[in-house]
CSV table of C-alpha atoms in Angstrom, one decimal:
chain,number,residue,atom,x,y,z
A,23,MET,CA,0.0,-0.3,0.1
A,24,THR,CA,1.4,3.6,-1.0
A,25,LYS,CA,0.8,6.5,1.3
A,26,ARG,CA,-0.6,8.6,-1.5
A,27,SER,CA,-3.5,5.4,-1.7
A,28,LEU,CA,-4.4,6.6,2.2
A,29,TRP,CA,-5.4,10.3,0.7
A,30,ILE,CA,-9.0,8.9,-0.8
A,31,LEU,CA,-10.5,6.4,1.8
A,32,PRO,CA,-14.3,6.0,2.0
A,33,LEU,CA,-16.3,9.0,3.0
A,34,ALA,CA,-17.5,7.2,5.9
A,35,ALA,CA,-14.3,6.9,7.6
A,36,MET,CA,-14.1,10.6,7.6
A,37,LEU,CA,-17.7,11.0,8.9
A,38,ALA,CA,-17.4,8.4,11.7
A,39,LEU,CA,-16.8,10.9,14.6
A,40,SER,CA,-14.5,9.6,17.1
A,41,GLY,CA,-12.8,7.0,14.4
A,42,CYS,CA,-9.7,6.4,13.0
A,43,SER,CA,-9.0,9.7,11.3
A,44,SER,CA,-7.2,9.3,8.0
A,45,SER,CA,-7.5,12.1,5.5
A,46,GLY,CA,-4.1,11.7,4.5
A,47,GLY,CA,-0.9,13.1,3.0
A,48,ASP,CA,2.2,11.9,1.5
A,49,ASP,CA,4.1,11.2,4.8
A,50,ALA,CA,3.9,10.1,8.2
A,51,ALA,CA,5.0,11.3,11.8
A,52,SER,CA,5.1,10.3,15.5
A,53,SER,CA,1.9,10.4,17.8
A,54,ALA,CA,1.4,13.0,20.7
A,55,PRO,CA,0.0,12.3,24.2
A,56,SER,CA,-3.2,11.6,25.0
A,57,SER,CA,-6.1,13.2,27.3
A,58,GLN,CA,-9.7,13.7,27.8
A,59,PRO,CA,-12.1,15.5,25.3
A,60,SER,CA,-14.1,18.8,26.2
A,61,GLN,CA,-17.6,17.8,27.5
A,62,GLN,CA,-19.6,21.2,28.0
A,63,GLN,CA,-22.8,21.2,28.1
A,64,GLU,CA,-24.4,21.7,24.6
A,65,PRO,CA,-26.1,24.7,24.0
A,66,LYS,CA,-29.7,25.2,21.8
A,67,SER,CA,-28.7,28.6,20.1
A,68,GLY,CA,-27.0,28.6,16.6
A,69,LYS,CA,-28.6,29.4,13.0
A,70,THR,CA,-28.3,26.9,10.4
A,71,LEU,CA,-26.4,28.0,7.3
A,72,SER,CA,-27.2,28.2,3.9
A,73,ALA,CA,-25.3,25.9,1.0
A,74,ASP,CA,-23.8,29.2,0.1
A,75,GLN,CA,-22.9,30.4,3.5
A,76,VAL,CA,-21.3,27.0,4.1
A,77,GLU,CA,-19.4,27.0,0.8
A,78,ASN,CA,-18.2,30.5,1.6
A,79,VAL,CA,-16.8,29.2,5.1
A,80,VAL,CA,-14.7,26.6,3.6
A,81,THR,CA,-13.4,28.6,0.8
A,82,LYS,CA,-12.3,31.3,2.9
A,83,LEU,CA,-10.3,28.8,5.2
A,84,VAL,CA,-8.3,27.3,2.2
A,85,GLY,CA,-7.5,30.8,1.0
A,86,ASP,CA,-5.9,31.1,-2.3
A,87,ASP,CA,-4.5,27.4,-2.1
A,88,SER,CA,-4.2,26.6,-5.4
A,89,SER,CA,-4.4,23.0,-4.7
A,90,ALA,CA,-7.8,23.1,-2.8
A,91,GLN,CA,-10.4,20.8,-4.1
A,92,ILE,CA,-13.8,22.2,-3.0
A,93,LEU,CA,-17.0,20.0,-2.8
A,94,ASP,CA,-20.3,22.1,-2.6
A,95,ASN,CA,-23.5,20.9,-1.0
A,96,GLU,CA,-25.0,19.5,-4.1
A,97,VAL,CA,-22.0,17.2,-4.6
A,98,MET,CA,-21.6,16.1,-1.1
A,99,LYS,CA,-25.3,15.3,-1.1
A,100,PRO,CA,-25.4,12.1,-2.8
A,101,GLN,CA,-22.0,11.3,-1.2
A,102,LEU,CA,-23.6,11.8,2.6
A,103,GLU,CA,-26.8,9.5,1.3
A,104,GLN,CA,-24.5,7.0,0.4
A,105,ALA,CA,-22.5,6.9,3.6
A,106,LYS,CA,-25.4,6.7,5.8
A,107,SER,CA,-25.8,3.1,5.4
A,108,MET,CA,-22.1,2.4,6.4
A,109,SER,CA,-21.2,1.3,9.6
A,110,GLY,CA,-18.6,3.5,11.6
A,111,ALA,CA,-17.0,0.5,12.6
A,112,SER,CA,-16.3,-1.2,9.4
A,113,GLY,CA,-13.2,-3.3,9.1
A,114,ILE,CA,-11.9,-2.5,12.7
A,115,LYS,CA,-10.2,-5.0,14.7
A,116,PRO,CA,-10.3,-6.5,17.5
A,117,GLU,CA,-14.1,-7.0,17.6
A,118,LYS,CA,-14.7,-5.2,21.1
A,119,CYS,CA,-13.3,-2.1,19.9
A,120,ALA,CA,-15.4,-2.1,16.8
A,121,LYS,CA,-18.2,-2.4,19.0
A,122,GLU,CA,-17.4,0.4,21.1
A,123,GLN,CA,-16.4,2.6,18.3
A,124,GLU,CA,-20.0,1.7,16.9
A,125,LYS,CA,-21.6,3.2,19.6
A,126,TYR,CA,-19.7,6.8,19.3
A,127,SER,CA,-19.8,6.6,15.3
A,128,VAL,CA,-22.4,8.9,13.0
A,129,THR,CA,-22.1,8.2,9.6
A,130,ASP,CA,-25.8,9.4,8.6
A,131,LEU,CA,-25.1,13.5,8.4
A,132,THR,CA,-27.9,13.8,5.5
A,133,GLY,CA,-29.8,16.2,8.0
A,134,THR,CA,-26.9,18.7,7.1
A,135,VAL,CA,-25.9,21.4,5.0
A,136,ALA,CA,-22.4,20.8,3.8
A,137,ALA,CA,-19.3,21.8,2.1
A,138,SER,CA,-15.8,20.3,2.0
A,139,ALA,CA,-12.3,21.1,1.0
A,140,THR,CA,-9.3,18.6,0.6
A,141,VAL,CA,-5.6,20.4,0.2
A,142,GLN,CA,-2.6,18.1,-0.6
A,143,GLY,CA,0.7,20.0,0.2
A,144,ASP,CA,3.8,18.5,-0.2
A,145,ALA,CA,4.3,17.3,3.5
A,146,THR,CA,1.0,17.9,4.9
A,147,GLY,CA,-2.5,17.2,3.8
A,148,LYS,CA,-6.0,18.6,5.3
A,149,VAL,CA,-9.3,18.3,4.9
A,150,ILE,CA,-12.0,20.7,5.8
A,151,GLN,CA,-15.7,19.9,6.2
A,152,ILE,CA,-18.3,22.2,7.4
A,153,PHE,CA,-22.0,20.6,8.5
A,154,SER,CA,-24.8,22.8,9.4
A,155,ILE,CA,-27.4,20.9,10.9
A,156,THR,CA,-31.2,20.8,9.9
A,157,ASP,CA,-32.6,18.5,12.2
A,158,ASP,CA,-32.2,17.8,16.0
A,159,ALA,CA,-31.6,13.9,15.7
A,160,THR,CA,-28.5,14.6,14.1
A,161,ARG,CA,-27.6,17.2,16.4
A,162,THR,CA,-28.4,14.9,19.1
A,163,LYS,CA,-26.2,11.8,17.5
A,164,ILE,CA,-23.3,14.4,16.9
A,165,SER,CA,-23.3,15.2,20.8
A,166,GLU,CA,-23.1,12.1,22.0
A,167,ALA,CA,-20.7,11.0,19.8
A,168,LEU,CA,-18.4,14.0,20.9
A,169,LYS,CA,-18.8,12.4,24.8
A,170,LEU,CA,-16.4,9.7,23.9
A,171,PRO,CA,-15.1,9.1,27.5
A,172,ASN,CA,-12.1,7.2,26.3
A,173,ILE,CA,-10.3,4.5,24.2
A,174,ASP,CA,-9.2,2.2,27.0
A,175,GLY,CA,-7.9,-1.0,25.6
A,176,CYS,CA,-8.6,-0.1,22.1
A,177,GLU,CA,-5.3,2.2,21.7
A,178,THR,CA,-4.0,-0.1,19.1
A,179,ILE,CA,-6.4,-1.4,16.4
A,180,THR,CA,-6.1,-2.8,12.8
A,181,VAL,CA,-8.1,-0.9,10.2
A,182,SER,CA,-9.1,-2.2,6.6
A,183,VAL,CA,-7.9,0.1,4.1
A,184,SER,CA,-8.5,-0.5,0.3
A,185,GLY,CA,-8.9,-4.4,1.0
A,186,GLN,CA,-5.5,-4.3,3.3
A,187,ASP,CA,-5.1,-4.6,7.0
A,188,VAL,CA,-3.2,-1.7,8.5
A,189,ASN,CA,-2.3,-1.3,12.1
A,190,ALA,CA,-3.0,2.0,13.7
A,191,ASP,CA,-2.2,3.7,16.9
A,192,ARG,CA,-4.9,6.1,18.5
A,193,GLN,CA,-5.0,8.6,21.0
A,194,ILE,CA,-7.6,11.2,22.3
A,195,LEU,CA,-5.8,14.7,22.5
A,196,LYS,CA,-6.7,17.1,25.3
A,197,LEU,CA,-6.6,20.7,23.3
A,198,ASP,CA,-8.8,23.9,24.0
A,199,SER,CA,-11.6,24.8,22.0
A,200,THR,CA,-13.8,27.7,21.3
A,201,ALA,CA,-16.7,25.5,20.3
A,202,ASN,CA,-19.0,24.2,22.8
A,203,GLN,CA,-18.2,20.4,22.5
A,204,SER,CA,-14.8,19.0,21.2
A,205,LEU,CA,-12.7,15.8,20.4
A,206,THR,CA,-9.6,15.6,19.1
A,207,MET,CA,-8.3,12.1,18.0
A,208,ALA,CA,-4.5,11.4,16.9
A,209,THR,CA,-3.8,8.3,14.9
A,210,GLN,CA,-0.8,6.8,13.6
A,211,MET,CA,-0.6,4.0,10.5
A,212,LYS,CA,1.9,1.9,9.5
A,213,VAL,CA,2.2,2.1,6.0
A,214,GLY,CA,5.6,0.4,5.0
A,215,ALA,CA,8.3,-1.2,6.7
A,216,ASP,CA,9.8,1.8,8.1
A,217,GLN,CA,6.8,4.7,7.2
A,218,HIS,CA,3.9,5.8,9.2
A,219,LEU,CA,1.3,8.0,8.1
A,220,ASN,CA,0.0,10.5,11.3
A,221,SER,CA,-3.2,12.1,11.4
A,222,VAL,CA,-5.0,14.5,13.7
A,223,ALA,CA,-8.6,14.8,13.6
A,224,VAL,CA,-10.4,17.8,15.5
A,225,GLN,CA,-14.3,17.5,15.6
A,226,ALA,CA,-16.1,20.4,17.1
A,227,LEU,CA,-19.7,21.2,17.4
A,228,GLU,CA,-21.2,24.9,18.2
A,229,GLY,CA,-25.0,25.4,17.8
A,230,ASN,CA,-26.2,24.1,15.0
A,231,ASN,CA,-22.8,23.6,13.3
A,232,PHE,CA,-20.4,20.6,13.2
A,233,VAL,CA,-16.6,21.1,12.2
A,234,LEU,CA,-14.4,18.2,11.0
A,235,VAL,CA,-10.6,19.2,10.2
A,236,THR,CA,-7.8,16.7,9.5
A,237,PHE,CA,-4.2,16.9,9.3
A,238,SER,CA,-1.8,14.0,8.0
A,239,SER,CA,1.9,14.1,7.5
A,240,GLY,CA,5.0,12.3,7.5
A,241,THR,CA,7.3,15.2,8.4
A,242,VAL,CA,5.1,17.2,10.9
A,243,GLU,CA,4.6,15.5,14.4
A,244,ALA,CA,1.1,15.2,15.8
A,245,PRO,CA,1.3,18.4,18.2
A,246,LEU,CA,2.3,20.7,15.6
A,247,LEU,CA,-0.5,18.9,13.3
A,248,ALA,CA,-3.3,19.3,16.5
A,249,GLY,CA,-2.6,22.9,17.4
A,250,GLU,CA,-3.0,23.9,13.5
A,251,ALA,CA,-5.8,21.9,12.9
A,252,MET,CA,-7.6,23.3,16.2
A,253,GLN,CA,-6.5,26.6,15.1
A,254,LEU,CA,-8.4,26.4,11.6
A,255,ALA,CA,-11.5,24.8,13.6
A,256,ASP,CA,-11.8,27.7,15.2
A,257,GLN,CA,-11.5,29.8,12.6
A,258,ALA,CA,-14.2,28.1,11.1
A,259,PHE,CA,-16.4,29.0,14.0
A,260,GLU,CA,-15.6,32.8,13.8
A,261,GLU,CA,-16.7,32.8,10.2
A,262,ILE,CA,-19.6,31.0,10.9
A,263,LYS,CA,-20.4,33.2,13.6
A,264,ALA,CA,-19.9,36.4,11.5
A,265,LEU,CA,-22.7,35.3,9.2
A,266,GLN,CA,-25.0,34.9,12.1
């Protein structure tokens, strides 16, 4: 398996909250210390954005990066529809870890207005996804998924990627977020004899808006990736609030 092949993974892997984050870059790095996710009380406020507004936020976050590929709500809708029938724990071993992840996974995000951007850098790749929630049930599921208490006993798992089993080490990272709820997961995948792909996914919920930012690299270490990903997530909420 090549590191490049990890760039495009099933959409469900990107949408499964608290999962093995793996948007992908060209290289890999080491992992960071683990801690607990924030679990603040969820708010009832926050307006749902329009399709144009969500796309506008994503566009601002990638700036003038010519490598950015942006998917608007019309493109995202059929992909979200397809992803909702997938299992958030598909291909994960051991079985006890798959069952635990299933409890904290959300693959049905059809009750949202969405936009996504993928940026492929030389050393670091990132995926930015904005979901503005249109129904209470979806919001509740996301909120519950972000309350993952820990991954004790499931720090090391095997994940099936493109028909191949990949070893992955995961850690929950403690990072401060401006959002009401957030969960940050670092994952290190072994993609070769001496090669690893390290990725960090920041998942944050504020009002009716959910932000998922994933950074991956083989030359940048996880703590720096995590800080940059959280900064971008916080910036997303600043842009969202400016629209409200």
